[in-house]
Amino acid sequence: SKGHALPDLWSGLIYYVVFLFSTTVHEAAHAWAAMRGGDQTAYHGGQVSLDPRPHVRREPFGMVALPLISVVLSGWPFGFASAPYDPHWAMRYPKRAAWMSLAGPGGNLLLVLASGVAIRVGSLAGVFAAPEAVTFDQIVTASTSGAWAGIAFLASVFFSLNLLLAIFNLIPVPPLDGSGAVPLFLDDATTSRYQQFVWSQPALAWIGILIAWQIFPLLFQPLWLFVVNLVHSGVHYG
């Protein structure tokens, strides 16, 4: 109905803003870790930055067009982004490249931690309360009406969306970050063969995404519930 169209649109736009910021943090973390590891490619591209503009310039479709279209159609942002790196550097320093891969999800986990702390502080201050049942965008509710209801929604979306980005990207299949972290667990010879195999088979990216879409729902719900229960003291959701 028309009465619900505006709130739904506003919530979708809030989702998009959180997605844009969270994706920017993710890619900036990749770029920063690569720079620290000796690869200046993303640094020279301006991506060691929390300004979304250099990241949007690299992936305008994945960071703006596709997520906004998906927000209008489904209420959820769906998109993608990337940070450039030198593959020759990654071949020469596979462990550094692996830490670069983990840095992106690590940035999202820091945002999960920050929003979780904000929720706990708000609960201790009496402005937030534990809901009867938790959903993706209702980790916490406001104790009073007004602006706090919007802040509770924002904190919940930050918490859940960043946990989603971290867990999804850590699935160890190409082209996800978890695949890039695999060399941390391999010896040098096996790492070299692994990298050459992954980079020489572009179709693996499509296969990997299909596998990740199948695995992700099995991983996310129990992990999300576990972390939500850590945020709330004296309340258990199951």
One Martini backbone bead per residue (centre of mass of N, CA, C, O) as a GRO file, in nm:
protein
  238
    1SER     BB    1   0.103   0.032   0.008
    2LYS     BB    2   0.142   0.370   0.035
    3GLY     BB    3   0.207   0.377   0.344
    4HIS     BB    4   0.475   0.172   0.294
    5ALA     BB    5   0.665   0.287   0.072
    6LEU     BB    6   0.846   0.491   0.222
    7PRO     BB    7   0.972   0.317   0.445
    8ASP     BB    8   1.091   0.110   0.249
    9LEU     BB    9   1.269   0.308   0.095
   10TRP     BB   10   1.432   0.410   0.336
   11SER     BB   11   1.544   0.136   0.424
   12GLY     BB   12   1.687   0.080   0.153
   13LEU     BB   13   1.874   0.332   0.167
   14ILE     BB   14   2.014   0.252   0.427
   15TYR     BB   15   2.128  -0.006   0.320
   16TYR     BB   16   2.300   0.131   0.100
   17VAL     BB   17   2.478   0.310   0.280
   18VAL     BB   18   2.597   0.074   0.439
   19PHE     BB   19   2.711  -0.074   0.195
   20LEU     BB   20   2.899   0.150   0.094
   21PHE     BB   21   3.069   0.178   0.351
   22SER     BB   22   3.146  -0.125   0.393
   23THR     BB   23   3.285  -0.160   0.116
   24THR     BB   24   3.494   0.059   0.154
   25VAL     BB   25   3.634  -0.069   0.397
   26HIS     BB   26   3.707  -0.334   0.262
   27GLU     BB   27   3.885  -0.211   0.027
   28ALA     BB   28   4.072  -0.037   0.203
   29ALA     BB   29   4.195  -0.279   0.354
   30HIS     BB   30   4.322  -0.413   0.115
   31ALA     BB   31   4.497  -0.168   0.025
   32TRP     BB   32   4.655  -0.134   0.290
   33ALA     BB   33   4.778  -0.421   0.304
   34ALA     BB   34   4.927  -0.404   0.036
   35MET     BB   35   5.101  -0.159   0.106
   36ARG     BB   36   5.237  -0.294   0.355
   37GLY     BB   37   5.341  -0.540   0.153
   38GLY     BB   38   5.443  -0.361  -0.130
   39ASP     BB   39   5.171  -0.277  -0.284
   40GLN     BB   40   5.082   0.026  -0.476
   41THR     BB   41   4.834   0.009  -0.663
   42ALA     BB   42   4.591   0.110  -0.481
   43TYR     BB   43   4.724   0.368  -0.384
   44HIS     BB   44   4.745   0.500  -0.672
   45GLY     BB   45   4.416   0.469  -0.694
   46GLY     BB   46   4.300   0.579  -0.399
   47GLN     BB   47   4.211   0.315  -0.197
   48VAL     BB   48   4.342   0.439   0.069
   49SER     BB   49   4.015   0.492   0.155
   50LEU     BB   50   3.697   0.626   0.298
   51ASP     BB   51   3.638   0.723   0.024
   52PRO     BB   52   3.409   0.615  -0.215
   53ARG     BB   53   3.496   0.732  -0.497
   54PRO     BB   54   3.739   0.547  -0.591
   55HIS     BB   55   3.562   0.287  -0.576
   56VAL     BB   56   3.338   0.375  -0.771
   57ARG     BB   57   3.518   0.427  -1.019
   58ARG     BB   58   3.592   0.121  -1.046
   59GLU     BB   59   3.266   0.027  -0.950
   60PRO     BB   60   2.980   0.155  -1.054
   61PHE     BB   61   2.793  -0.090  -1.084
   62GLY     BB   62   2.854  -0.249  -0.808
   63MET     BB   63   2.808   0.028  -0.610
   64VAL     BB   64   2.537   0.154  -0.757
   65ALA     BB   65   2.346   0.035  -0.971
   66LEU     BB   66   2.285  -0.253  -0.862
   67PRO     BB   67   2.202  -0.184  -0.564
   68LEU     BB   68   1.971   0.013  -0.641
   69ILE     BB   69   1.805  -0.181  -0.808
   70SER     BB   70   1.775  -0.399  -0.579
   71VAL     BB   71   1.628  -0.213  -0.381
   72VAL     BB   72   1.378  -0.159  -0.557
   73LEU     BB   73   1.305  -0.471  -0.607
   74SER     BB   74   1.383  -0.595  -0.283
   75GLY     BB   75   1.533  -0.400  -0.047
   76TRP     BB   76   1.823  -0.499  -0.144
   77PRO     BB   77   2.162  -0.493  -0.160
   78PHE     BB   78   2.348  -0.571  -0.463
   79GLY     BB   79   2.708  -0.629  -0.498
   80PHE     BB   80   3.039  -0.493  -0.595
   81ALA     BB   81   3.404  -0.508  -0.550
   82SER     BB   82   3.748  -0.368  -0.591
   83ALA     BB   83   4.103  -0.422  -0.564
   84PRO     BB   84   4.400  -0.357  -0.680
   85TYR     BB   85   4.668  -0.580  -0.796
   86ASP     BB   86   4.978  -0.748  -0.811
   87PRO     BB   87   5.039  -1.066  -0.924
   88HIS     BB   88   5.349  -1.071  -0.892
   89TRP     BB   89   5.346  -1.006  -0.593
   90ALA     BB   90   5.169  -1.250  -0.506
   91MET     BB   91   5.373  -1.466  -0.606
   92ARG     BB   92   5.618  -1.365  -0.429
   93TYR     BB   93   5.393  -1.288  -0.174
   94PRO     BB   94   5.158  -1.493  -0.061
   95LYS     BB   95   5.122  -1.413   0.239
   96ARG     BB   96   5.061  -1.115   0.195
   97ALA     BB   97   4.818  -1.167   0.008
   98ALA     BB   98   4.653  -1.315   0.222
   99TRP     BB   99   4.626  -1.075   0.417
  100MET     BB  100   4.485  -0.897   0.215
  101SER     BB  101   4.231  -1.076   0.193
  102LEU     BB  102   4.156  -1.059   0.508
  103ALA     BB  103   4.117  -0.749   0.549
  104GLY     BB  104   3.830  -0.706   0.449
  105PRO     BB  105   3.671  -0.881   0.656
  106GLY     BB  106   3.808  -0.738   0.896
  107GLY     BB  107   3.663  -0.468   0.856
  108ASN     BB  108   3.378  -0.584   0.902
  109LEU     BB  109   3.431  -0.692   1.192
  110LEU     BB  110   3.481  -0.413   1.315
  111LEU     BB  111   3.187  -0.315   1.259
  112VAL     BB  112   3.052  -0.527   1.430
  113LEU     BB  113   3.188  -0.448   1.693
  114ALA     BB  114   3.096  -0.150   1.701
  115SER     BB  115   2.788  -0.212   1.692
  116GLY     BB  116   2.783  -0.397   1.942
  117VAL     BB  117   2.882  -0.183   2.142
  118ALA     BB  118   2.655   0.023   2.089
  119ILE     BB  119   2.428  -0.166   2.182
  120ARG     BB  120   2.530  -0.210   2.472
  121VAL     BB  121   2.539   0.087   2.556
  122GLY     BB  122   2.239   0.147   2.493
  123SER     BB  123   2.132  -0.062   2.697
  124LEU     BB  124   2.271   0.057   2.954
  125ALA     BB  125   2.130   0.350   2.900
  126GLY     BB  126   1.813   0.275   2.805
  127VAL     BB  127   1.757   0.309   2.475
  128PHE     BB  128   1.776   0.001   2.462
  129ALA     BB  129   1.625  -0.319   2.358
  130ALA     BB  130   1.525  -0.634   2.368
  131PRO     BB  131   1.373  -0.826   2.162
  132GLU     BB  132   1.160  -1.085   2.124
  133ALA     BB  133   1.268  -1.087   1.821
  134VAL     BB  134   1.505  -1.153   1.579
  135THR     BB  135   1.640  -0.974   1.305
  136PHE     BB  136   1.840  -0.850   1.072
  137ASP     BB  137   1.698  -0.537   1.142
  138GLN     BB  138   1.650  -0.655   1.467
  139ILE     BB  139   1.859  -0.656   1.732
  140VAL     BB  140   1.726  -0.383   1.826
  141THR     BB  141   1.543  -0.162   2.033
  142ALA     BB  142   1.358   0.101   2.133
  143SER     BB  143   1.247   0.247   2.436
  144THR     BB  144   1.176   0.486   2.252
  145SER     BB  145   1.063   0.717   2.068
  146GLY     BB  146   1.192   0.825   1.768
  147ALA     BB  147   1.524   0.840   1.684
  148TRP     BB  148   1.603   0.563   1.820
  149ALA     BB  149   1.469   0.377   1.612
  150GLY     BB  150   1.665   0.450   1.378
  151ILE     BB  151   1.928   0.374   1.530
  152ALA     BB  152   1.858   0.076   1.577
  153PHE     BB  153   1.837   0.005   1.279
  154LEU     BB  154   2.122   0.091   1.195
  155ALA     BB  155   2.278  -0.096   1.391
  156SER     BB  156   2.157  -0.360   1.282
  157VAL     BB  157   2.254  -0.334   0.988
  158PHE     BB  158   2.553  -0.310   1.045
  159PHE     BB  159   2.582  -0.579   1.184
  160SER     BB  160   2.459  -0.782   0.969
  161LEU     BB  161   2.596  -0.690   0.701
  162ASN     BB  162   2.893  -0.730   0.798
  163LEU     BB  163   2.866  -1.026   0.867
  164LEU     BB  164   2.790  -1.115   0.587
  165LEU     BB  165   3.044  -1.014   0.436
  166ALA     BB  166   3.248  -1.178   0.598
  167ILE     BB  167   3.140  -1.468   0.561
  168PHE     BB  168   3.119  -1.480   0.255
  169ASN     BB  169   3.427  -1.396   0.193
  170LEU     BB  170   3.546  -1.656   0.366
  171ILE     BB  171   3.485  -1.839   0.155
  172PRO     BB  172   3.707  -2.092  -0.001
  173VAL     BB  173   3.634  -1.949  -0.295
  174PRO     BB  174   3.639  -1.854  -0.599
  175PRO     BB  175   3.676  -1.497  -0.564
  176LEU     BB  176   3.714  -1.508  -0.270
  177ASP     BB  177   3.899  -1.430   0.010
  178GLY     BB  178   3.935  -1.721   0.119
  179SER     BB  179   4.107  -1.812  -0.124
  180GLY     BB  180   4.348  -1.606  -0.073
  181ALA     BB  181   4.415  -1.746   0.223
  182VAL     BB  182   4.522  -2.039   0.169
  183PRO     BB  183   4.846  -1.997   0.169
  184LEU     BB  184   4.873  -2.005   0.487
  185PHE     BB  185   4.837  -2.350   0.459
  186LEU     BB  186   5.086  -2.360   0.262
  187ASP     BB  187   5.334  -2.438   0.082
  188ASP     BB  188   5.520  -2.306  -0.165
  189ALA     BB  189   5.465  -2.511  -0.393
  190THR     BB  190   5.155  -2.531  -0.354
  191THR     BB  191   5.095  -2.232  -0.385
  192SER     BB  192   5.187  -2.199  -0.678
  193ARG     BB  193   4.987  -2.404  -0.797
  194TYR     BB  194   4.731  -2.273  -0.691
  195GLN     BB  195   4.755  -1.994  -0.825
  196GLN     BB  196   4.776  -2.093  -1.120
  197PHE     BB  197   4.506  -2.239  -1.127
  198VAL     BB  198   4.314  -2.006  -1.052
  199TRP     BB  199   4.419  -1.797  -1.278
  200SER     BB  200   4.369  -2.012  -1.532
  201GLN     BB  201   4.047  -2.031  -1.421
  202PRO     BB  202   3.782  -1.831  -1.470
  203ALA     BB  203   3.537  -2.032  -1.415
  204LEU     BB  204   3.577  -2.059  -1.103
  205ALA     BB  205   3.417  -1.807  -1.019
  206TRP     BB  206   3.134  -1.913  -1.093
  207ILE     BB  207   3.146  -2.172  -0.929
  208GLY     BB  208   3.207  -2.038  -0.655
  209ILE     BB  209   2.947  -1.871  -0.632
  210LEU     BB  210   2.752  -2.110  -0.638
  211ILE     BB  211   2.863  -2.248  -0.387
  212ALA     BB  212   2.832  -2.009  -0.189
  213TRP     BB  213   2.519  -1.985  -0.212
  214GLN     BB  214   2.478  -2.273  -0.082
  215ILE     BB  215   2.647  -2.237   0.190
  216PHE     BB  216   2.571  -1.970   0.335
  217PRO     BB  217   2.297  -2.033   0.485
  218LEU     BB  218   2.432  -2.252   0.672
  219LEU     BB  219   2.628  -2.041   0.813
  220PHE     BB  220   2.485  -1.772   0.896
  221GLN     BB  221   2.256  -1.825   1.100
  222PRO     BB  222   2.421  -1.952   1.338
  223LEU     BB  223   2.634  -1.721   1.357
  224TRP     BB  224   2.440  -1.486   1.401
  225LEU     BB  225   2.307  -1.594   1.661
  226PHE     BB  226   2.563  -1.618   1.828
  227VAL     BB  227   2.640  -1.310   1.817
  228VAL     BB  228   2.376  -1.195   1.923
  229ASN     BB  229   2.401  -1.338   2.205
  230LEU     BB  230   2.659  -1.176   2.285
  231VAL     BB  231   2.523  -0.890   2.296
  232HIS     BB  232   2.315  -1.026   2.484
  233SER     BB  233   2.225  -1.010   2.816
  234GLY     BB  234   2.000  -1.251   2.943
  235VAL     BB  235   1.952  -1.342   2.638
  236HIS     BB  236   1.791  -1.594   2.422
  237TYR     BB  237   1.834  -1.701   2.088
  238GLY     BB  238   1.681  -1.978   1.858
   0.00000   0.00000   0.00000
